Short mmCIF file of C-alpha atoms and ligand atoms in Angstrom, two decimals:
data_model
loop_
_atom_site.label_atom_id
_atom_site.label_comp_id
_atom_site.label_asym_id
_atom_site.label_seq_id
_atom_site.Cartn_x
_atom_site.Cartn_y
_atom_site.Cartn_z
CA MET Y 188 71.20 161.82 -28.17
CA THR Y 189 68.30 160.10 -30.00
CA ALA Y 190 66.49 162.43 -32.36
CA ARG Y 191 63.35 163.81 -30.78
CA LEU Y 192 60.01 163.59 -32.68
CA HIS Y 193 57.73 166.54 -33.42
CA ASN Y 194 55.14 165.59 -30.75
CA PHE Y 195 51.67 167.11 -31.19
CA CYS Y 196 50.15 165.12 -28.36
CA ALA Y 197 47.13 166.64 -26.68
CA GLY Y 198 48.30 165.81 -23.21
CA PRO Y 199 50.67 164.73 -21.71
CA CYS Y 200 52.64 166.82 -24.13
CA THR Y 201 56.14 167.87 -25.35
CA LEU Y 202 58.25 169.68 -22.77
CA PRO Y 203 61.26 171.99 -23.31
CA VAL Y 204 64.50 170.14 -23.96
CA ALA Y 205 66.29 172.44 -21.57
CA VAL Y 206 63.87 171.41 -18.80
CA LEU Y 207 64.26 167.67 -19.54
CA GLU Y 208 68.06 167.96 -19.64
CA GLU Y 209 68.13 169.60 -16.17
CA VAL Y 210 65.88 166.84 -14.83
CA ARG Y 211 68.14 164.17 -16.36
CA ASP Y 212 71.27 165.84 -14.91
CA GLU Y 213 69.70 165.97 -11.48
CA LEU Y 214 68.13 162.61 -11.37
CA LEU Y 215 70.80 160.47 -9.68
CA ASP Y 216 72.14 163.19 -7.40
CA PHE Y 217 70.05 166.34 -6.75
CA ASN Y 218 72.43 169.14 -5.94
CA GLY Y 219 74.84 166.97 -3.90
CA LEU Y 220 71.94 165.38 -1.89
CA GLY Y 221 73.20 161.90 -2.75
CA MET Y 222 69.78 160.90 -4.14
CA SER Y 223 67.16 162.22 -6.47
CA ILE Y 224 64.57 164.69 -5.22
CA ILE Y 225 61.84 162.15 -5.65
CA GLU Y 226 63.51 159.76 -3.12
CA ASP Y 227 63.86 162.25 -0.32
CA SER Y 228 61.13 163.16 2.28
CA HIS Y 229 58.64 165.78 1.15
CA ARG Y 230 59.26 167.40 4.58
CA ALA Y 231 62.98 167.73 4.00
CA PRO Y 232 64.51 171.17 3.21
CA ALA Y 233 65.40 170.27 -0.40
CA TYR Y 234 61.90 169.43 -1.49
CA GLU Y 235 60.33 172.16 0.61
CA ALA Y 236 62.41 174.74 -1.26
CA ILE Y 237 61.24 173.21 -4.59
CA HIS Y 238 57.63 173.20 -3.50
CA HIS Y 239 57.49 176.81 -2.21
CA GLY Y 240 59.61 177.92 -5.14
CA ALA Y 241 57.11 176.36 -7.62
CA VAL Y 242 54.21 178.14 -5.86
CA ALA Y 243 56.08 181.49 -5.94
CA SER Y 244 57.02 181.02 -9.64
CA PHE Y 245 53.35 180.29 -10.53
CA ARG Y 246 52.19 183.36 -8.59
CA ASP Y 247 54.85 185.59 -10.26
CA LEU Y 248 54.35 184.41 -13.75
CA ALA Y 249 50.48 184.45 -13.60
CA GLU Y 250 50.52 187.77 -11.50
CA VAL Y 251 48.16 186.08 -9.04
CA PRO Y 252 46.89 188.76 -6.55
CA ASP Y 253 47.47 188.25 -2.80
CA ASP Y 254 43.76 187.51 -2.14
CA PHE Y 255 43.99 184.30 -4.20
CA VAL Y 256 45.48 181.02 -3.04
CA VAL Y 257 47.45 178.65 -5.20
CA LEU Y 258 46.90 174.96 -4.47
CA PHE Y 259 48.69 171.96 -5.88
CA LEU Y 260 46.43 168.86 -5.74
CA GLN Y 261 46.10 165.44 -7.21
CA GLY Y 262 43.21 163.98 -9.11
CA GLY Y 263 43.95 166.19 -12.21
CA ALA Y 264 41.29 168.51 -13.58
CA THR Y 265 38.70 165.70 -13.30
CA LEU Y 266 38.63 165.89 -9.48
CA GLN Y 267 37.90 169.64 -9.80
CA PHE Y 268 34.75 168.90 -11.71
CA ALA Y 269 33.44 167.75 -8.26
CA GLN Y 270 35.72 169.58 -5.86
CA VAL Y 271 34.79 173.08 -7.22
CA PRO Y 272 31.08 172.77 -6.56
CA LEU Y 273 31.75 170.93 -3.25
CA ASN Y 274 33.67 173.93 -2.10
CA LEU Y 275 31.91 176.81 -3.75
CA LEU Y 276 28.28 175.84 -3.50
CA ALA Y 277 26.14 175.12 -0.49
CA ASP Y 278 23.49 172.37 -1.02
CA ASP Y 279 20.80 174.94 -1.96
CA GLU Y 280 23.02 177.08 -4.19
CA THR Y 281 23.41 176.97 -7.90
CA ALA Y 282 25.87 177.58 -10.74
CA GLY Y 283 25.47 178.00 -14.52
CA TYR Y 284 27.64 175.91 -16.82
CA VAL Y 285 28.42 177.04 -20.35
CA ASN Y 286 28.54 173.92 -22.43
CA THR Y 287 31.01 174.18 -25.23
CA GLY Y 288 31.87 170.53 -25.65
CA ALA Y 289 33.14 167.24 -24.14
CA TRP Y 290 34.94 168.80 -21.13
CA ALA Y 291 32.27 171.26 -20.20
CA THR Y 292 29.72 168.47 -20.38
CA LYS Y 293 31.70 166.41 -17.88
CA ALA Y 294 32.14 169.36 -15.52
CA LEU Y 295 28.39 169.96 -15.63
CA SER Y 296 27.56 166.36 -15.08
CA ASP Y 297 29.64 166.11 -11.91
CA ALA Y 298 28.45 169.45 -10.61
CA SER Y 299 24.86 168.43 -11.06
CA ARG Y 300 25.39 165.50 -8.64
CA ILE Y 301 26.42 167.94 -5.97
CA ALA Y 302 24.30 171.06 -6.13
CA GLY Y 303 21.92 172.94 -8.37
CA ALA Y 304 24.14 173.18 -11.50
CA TYR Y 305 22.28 174.06 -14.71
CA GLU Y 306 23.25 174.48 -18.36
CA SER Y 307 23.54 178.15 -19.07
CA TRP Y 308 24.23 177.74 -22.78
CA THR Y 309 24.87 174.90 -25.20
CA ASP Y 310 25.91 174.37 -28.78
CA ALA Y 311 25.27 170.59 -28.73
CA GLU Y 312 22.89 170.91 -31.70
CA GLY Y 313 25.41 172.84 -33.68
CA GLY Y 314 28.00 170.07 -33.04
CA PHE Y 315 29.97 172.30 -30.67
CA SER Y 316 31.52 174.56 -33.27
CA ARG Y 317 31.66 177.83 -31.26
CA VAL Y 318 31.59 179.61 -27.98
CA PRO Y 319 28.61 181.95 -27.26
CA SER Y 320 28.87 184.94 -29.62
CA SER Y 321 27.33 187.30 -27.09
CA ASP Y 322 26.89 187.23 -23.26
CA ARG Y 323 23.22 187.81 -23.97
CA GLU Y 324 23.06 184.21 -25.22
CA LEU Y 325 23.76 182.92 -21.66
CA GLU Y 326 20.93 182.08 -19.29
CA VAL Y 327 21.89 183.36 -15.86
CA ARG Y 328 19.24 182.39 -13.25
CA PRO Y 329 18.71 184.54 -10.16
CA GLY Y 330 21.03 183.54 -7.29
CA THR Y 331 23.67 182.02 -9.51
CA ARG Y 332 26.98 181.80 -7.52
CA TYR Y 333 29.24 181.36 -10.55
CA ILE Y 334 29.28 180.82 -14.28
CA HIS Y 335 31.59 177.88 -15.29
CA VAL Y 336 33.41 177.96 -18.60
CA THR Y 337 35.96 175.69 -20.24
CA SER Y 338 38.38 178.30 -21.56
CA ASN Y 339 39.64 175.81 -24.18
CA GLU Y 340 37.94 172.65 -25.31
CA THR Y 341 40.79 170.24 -26.01
CA ILE Y 342 38.76 167.82 -28.15
CA GLY Y 343 36.67 170.27 -30.14
CA GLY Y 344 39.43 172.79 -30.62
CA ILE Y 345 37.27 175.75 -29.41
CA ARG Y 346 38.33 178.59 -27.11
CA PHE Y 347 36.96 181.67 -25.52
CA PRO Y 348 38.92 184.59 -27.04
CA ASP Y 349 37.33 186.72 -24.31
CA PHE Y 350 35.47 185.49 -21.26
CA PRO Y 351 31.74 186.25 -20.90
CA ASP Y 352 31.06 189.75 -19.61
CA VAL Y 353 28.69 188.67 -16.79
CA ASP Y 354 28.40 190.46 -13.45
CA ILE Y 355 28.85 187.36 -11.44
CA PRO Y 356 32.17 185.54 -10.84
CA ILE Y 357 33.52 183.13 -13.42
CA VAL Y 358 35.10 179.73 -12.64
CA ALA Y 359 37.19 178.43 -15.43
CA ASP Y 360 38.70 175.06 -16.42
CA MET Y 361 41.90 176.28 -18.08
CA SER Y 362 43.48 172.81 -18.41
CA SER Y 363 44.35 173.14 -22.05
CA ASP Y 364 45.31 176.78 -22.22
CA PHE Y 365 46.78 177.36 -18.77
CA LEU Y 366 49.19 180.28 -18.70
CA SER Y 367 49.10 180.71 -22.53
CA ARG Y 368 47.79 184.20 -22.01
CA PRO Y 369 47.58 186.70 -19.16
CA ILE Y 370 44.65 186.25 -16.73
CA ASP Y 371 42.39 189.12 -15.56
CA TRP Y 372 41.84 187.89 -12.10
CA ASP Y 373 39.13 190.37 -11.34
CA ARG Y 374 36.76 188.30 -13.43
CA PHE Y 375 37.33 185.00 -11.59
CA ASP Y 376 36.53 183.33 -8.32
CA LEU Y 377 38.55 180.27 -9.18
CA VAL Y 378 40.45 178.78 -12.12
CA TYR Y 379 41.80 175.20 -12.32
CA GLY Y 380 43.58 172.83 -14.58
CA GLY Y 381 45.71 169.74 -15.00
CA ALA Y 382 49.36 170.53 -15.51
CA GLN Y 383 50.07 168.08 -18.21
CA LYS Y 384 49.43 170.24 -21.25
CA ASN Y 385 50.88 173.65 -20.76
CA LEU Y 386 52.86 173.41 -17.57
CA GLY Y 387 54.55 170.03 -16.96
CA PRO Y 388 53.98 166.30 -16.56
CA ALA Y 389 50.75 164.59 -15.48
CA GLY Y 390 49.90 164.04 -11.81
CA LEU Y 391 49.14 167.54 -10.75
CA GLY Y 392 46.02 169.69 -10.56
CA ILE Y 393 46.34 173.35 -9.88
CA VAL Y 394 43.57 175.39 -8.26
CA VAL Y 395 43.78 179.18 -7.96
CA ALA Y 396 40.93 180.52 -5.76
CA ARG Y 397 39.77 183.61 -3.97
CA ARG Y 398 40.76 183.04 -0.28
CA ASP Y 399 37.40 184.33 1.00
CA ARG Y 400 35.58 181.64 -1.01
CA LEU Y 401 37.24 178.85 0.93
CA GLY Y 402 35.54 177.09 3.88
CA VAL Y 403 32.10 178.69 3.25
CA HIS Y 404 30.24 175.66 1.80
CA GLY Y 405 28.63 174.58 5.02
CA ARG Y 406 29.39 170.92 4.26
CA SER Y 407 31.20 168.35 6.34
CA LEU Y 408 33.77 167.44 3.65
CA PRO Y 409 36.31 164.72 3.85
CA SER Y 410 39.62 166.36 4.40
CA TYR Y 411 41.19 165.89 0.96
CA LEU Y 412 38.16 167.46 -0.68
CA ASP Y 413 38.27 170.63 1.40
CA TYR Y 414 40.37 173.41 -0.20
CA ALA Y 415 40.69 175.04 3.22
CA VAL Y 416 42.69 171.99 4.39
CA HIS Y 417 45.15 172.23 1.57
CA GLU Y 418 45.45 175.99 1.93
CA SER Y 419 46.37 175.81 5.65
CA ALA Y 420 48.92 173.09 4.90
CA ASP Y 421 50.52 174.90 1.89
CA SER Y 422 49.38 172.00 -0.38
CA MET Y 423 51.27 169.52 1.85
CA ALA Y 424 48.36 168.08 3.82
CA ASN Y 425 49.39 164.76 2.43
CA THR Y 426 52.37 163.65 0.23
CA PRO Y 427 52.32 166.00 -2.81
CA PRO Y 428 53.07 164.80 -6.36
CA MET Y 429 56.69 165.76 -5.93
CA PHE Y 430 57.99 164.81 -9.32
CA ALA Y 431 55.27 166.73 -11.14
CA ILE Y 432 55.72 169.84 -8.97
CA TYR Y 433 59.52 169.67 -9.39
CA VAL Y 434 59.36 169.54 -13.17
CA MET Y 435 56.60 172.18 -13.31
CA GLY Y 436 58.80 174.47 -11.23
CA LYS Y 437 61.48 174.19 -13.88
CA MET Y 438 58.93 174.82 -16.64
CA LEU Y 439 57.68 177.98 -14.93
CA THR Y 440 61.21 179.19 -14.60
CA TRP Y 441 61.83 178.43 -18.27
CA MET Y 442 58.62 180.41 -19.15
CA THR Y 443 59.66 183.35 -17.04
CA GLU Y 444 63.06 183.50 -18.52
CA SER Y 445 61.65 183.19 -22.02
CA GLY Y 446 59.59 186.32 -21.59
CA GLY Y 447 56.49 185.61 -19.54
CA LEU Y 448 52.83 185.24 -20.50
CA GLY Y 449 52.79 188.03 -23.08
CA GLU Y 450 55.54 186.19 -24.97
CA PHE Y 451 53.67 182.89 -24.75
CA GLU Y 452 50.48 184.48 -25.95
CA SER Y 453 52.37 185.79 -29.05
CA ARG Y 454 54.04 182.36 -29.63
CA ALA Y 455 50.64 180.73 -29.38
CA THR Y 456 49.14 183.12 -31.92
CA GLN Y 457 52.08 182.66 -34.21
CA ARG Y 458 51.94 178.78 -34.09
CA ALA Y 459 48.21 178.59 -34.56
CA SER Y 460 48.14 181.14 -37.42
CA LEU Y 461 50.69 179.11 -39.34
CA ILE Y 462 48.51 175.95 -39.21
CA TYR Y 463 45.17 177.78 -39.78
CA GLY Y 464 46.92 179.54 -42.68
CA ALA Y 465 47.85 176.19 -44.19
CA ILE Y 466 44.14 175.10 -43.85
CA GLU Y 467 43.01 178.32 -45.59
CA ALA Y 468 45.58 178.02 -48.34
CA SER Y 469 43.99 174.63 -49.42
CA ASP Y 470 40.76 176.36 -50.40
CA GLY Y 471 38.51 174.04 -48.45
CA TRP Y 472 40.48 170.79 -48.94
CA TYR Y 473 41.59 170.98 -45.30
CA ARG Y 474 38.64 172.13 -43.32
CA SER Y 475 38.23 173.51 -39.74
CA PRO Y 476 34.83 172.51 -38.15
CA VAL Y 477 35.17 175.44 -35.78
CA GLU Y 478 33.84 179.01 -36.43
CA GLU Y 479 36.72 181.31 -37.06
CA SER Y 480 36.34 183.54 -33.99
CA SER Y 481 36.23 180.53 -31.63
CA ARG Y 482 39.25 178.59 -33.00
CA SER Y 483 41.64 177.30 -30.38
CA LEU Y 484 45.29 178.44 -30.35
CA MET Y 485 46.27 175.23 -28.54
CA ASN Y 486 44.37 172.43 -30.32
CA VAL Y 487 44.08 172.98 -34.03
CA VAL Y 488 41.40 170.54 -35.22
CA PHE Y 489 40.82 169.90 -38.95
CA ARG Y 490 39.33 167.50 -41.41
CA LEU Y 491 40.46 166.15 -44.85
CA PRO Y 492 37.99 165.21 -47.62
CA ASP Y 493 37.58 161.68 -46.31
CA GLU Y 494 38.62 159.33 -43.46
CA ASP Y 495 41.05 157.28 -45.61
CA LEU Y 496 42.94 160.44 -46.44
CA GLU Y 497 42.99 161.28 -42.75
CA LYS Y 498 44.44 157.89 -41.89
CA ARG Y 499 47.14 158.32 -44.54
CA PHE Y 500 47.86 161.85 -43.35
CA VAL Y 501 48.48 160.61 -39.79
CA ALA Y 502 50.58 157.59 -41.01
CA GLU Y 503 52.75 159.61 -43.46
CA ALA Y 504 53.19 162.40 -40.93
CA ALA Y 505 54.44 159.87 -38.38
CA GLU Y 506 56.94 158.50 -40.97
CA ALA Y 507 58.20 162.06 -41.37
CA GLY Y 508 58.68 162.42 -37.56
CA MET Y 509 55.39 164.15 -36.61
CA VAL Y 510 53.42 162.12 -34.14
CA ASN Y 511 50.15 162.13 -32.16
CA LEU Y 512 48.22 163.99 -34.87
CA LYS Y 513 45.15 161.72 -34.76
CA GLY Y 514 42.03 163.56 -33.59
CA HIS Y 515 40.25 162.43 -30.39
CA ARG Y 516 38.56 159.08 -30.84
CA SER Y 517 35.13 160.62 -30.26
CA VAL Y 518 35.34 163.09 -33.14
CA GLY Y 519 37.94 161.76 -35.59
CA GLY Y 520 39.89 164.02 -37.92
CA ILE Y 521 43.23 165.55 -37.20
CA ARG Y 522 44.29 167.41 -34.09
CA ALA Y 523 47.58 169.33 -33.78
CA SER Y 524 48.13 170.24 -30.15
CA VAL Y 525 50.58 173.18 -29.84
CA TYR Y 526 51.05 174.04 -26.14
CA ASN Y 527 53.46 176.43 -24.50
CA ALA Y 528 56.53 174.25 -25.04
CA MET Y 529 55.92 173.43 -28.65
CA PRO Y 530 58.88 174.74 -30.70
CA LEU Y 531 58.07 176.84 -33.75
CA GLU Y 532 60.21 174.49 -35.86
CA SER Y 533 57.76 171.60 -35.19
CA VAL Y 534 54.88 173.79 -36.45
CA GLU Y 535 56.88 174.79 -39.49
CA ALA Y 536 57.57 171.10 -40.21
CA LEU Y 537 53.89 170.32 -39.99
CA VAL Y 538 52.85 173.20 -42.17
CA ALA Y 539 55.39 172.12 -44.86
CA PHE Y 540 54.08 168.54 -44.57
CA MET Y 541 50.43 169.74 -44.99
CA ALA Y 542 51.36 171.70 -48.10
CA GLY Y 543 53.11 168.60 -49.55
CA PHE Y 544 50.28 166.28 -48.68
CA PHE Y 545 47.72 168.63 -50.26
CA ALA Y 546 49.76 168.98 -53.45
CA ALA Y 547 50.20 165.18 -53.73
CA ASN Y 548 46.57 164.24 -53.00
CA SER Y 549 44.28 167.03 -54.01
N1 LIG H 607 39.49 169.64 -18.79
C1 LIG H 607 40.04 169.71 -20.06
C2 LIG H 607 39.72 170.91 -20.86
C3 LIG H 607 40.85 168.72 -20.54
O1 LIG H 607 41.50 168.86 -21.73
C4 LIG H 607 41.14 167.62 -19.68
C5 LIG H 607 42.04 166.46 -20.07
N2 LIG H 607 42.33 166.34 -21.39
C6 LIG H 607 40.52 167.55 -18.48
C7 LIG H 607 39.69 168.57 -18.03
C8 LIG H 607 40.68 166.38 -17.55
O2 LIG H 607 41.98 166.47 -17.01
P1 LIG H 607 42.74 165.35 -16.14
O3 LIG H 607 43.00 164.26 -17.06
O4 LIG H 607 43.82 166.02 -15.58
O5 LIG H 607 41.73 164.89 -15.13
#
């Protein structure tokens, strides 16, 4: 087998070798079917079992209560920027959006085209370096149906350690920290995310929504945009993204067998602490632009003293087998994305590289 790189990509991202091996082994002939699962009908028994199995695994792993539906959709998280307000807000209703960075800005921008979405909080002037430090910082206008948060800003490397303690429901984009910690469902009307960071390959958006919030928008929606259509068809109103769902099902089984969400929360803390520890150990040579209490456990963002050093860091890390460490093109710097499937050894390799690079260049 070719050596695998330490892949710090922000998404799509590294997946467990055990999952990839199973997919490889089943690719030409799925369980004696005489074809792969992505060649058979999505209405055939083999795929139906995979599909319903993946929904059940998601529900079990995330402890989704019975009054929530789990939908598998296409269009990634981006479609949800529009589909959420289309389904949860009537024309004259409004929602508050907490603006923590690039992804929250996009969510707000699309929601504003649909209904009365407003910015409930922003740190744009501070360069997006933190989440609100207190719920009292949020503006919540009368009649607000939900407060939208981006639980983890993938580009800025910012996360909510706790969700705002507001007495209206929260809607969360969990794309980049999905199922990396247990979810307190009482707080939410809906959570959504693309699968391609914490849960599997690209091509799949997941929506978990309170059943009684479906179908109450009063709009005449095109069928694909209406959650109620997908709910009544068990996410098979049209041809589902079979390959993505099949691989995610394996990933969810792997996560369950590895110990569940508590285990993945402690792995995330361990991985991120190692990298933030290496940043701290350099006495300001490596520098995090994010306030300590808001630092992401999934996307560790940091700067070096100048951009030339950052370029060399990325190039030399790649030569040493650590790839995709360049920060997002809009902000520069370095970003190490360490999602659910990221092995500890890869983080240890990065931390050793950081120490060596600091010693050689500081
Ligand atoms: N929200 C967040 C927090 C993201 O990181 C991303 C993708 N990087 C998106 C939304 C958009 O996801 P998709 O590409 O699945 O549409």
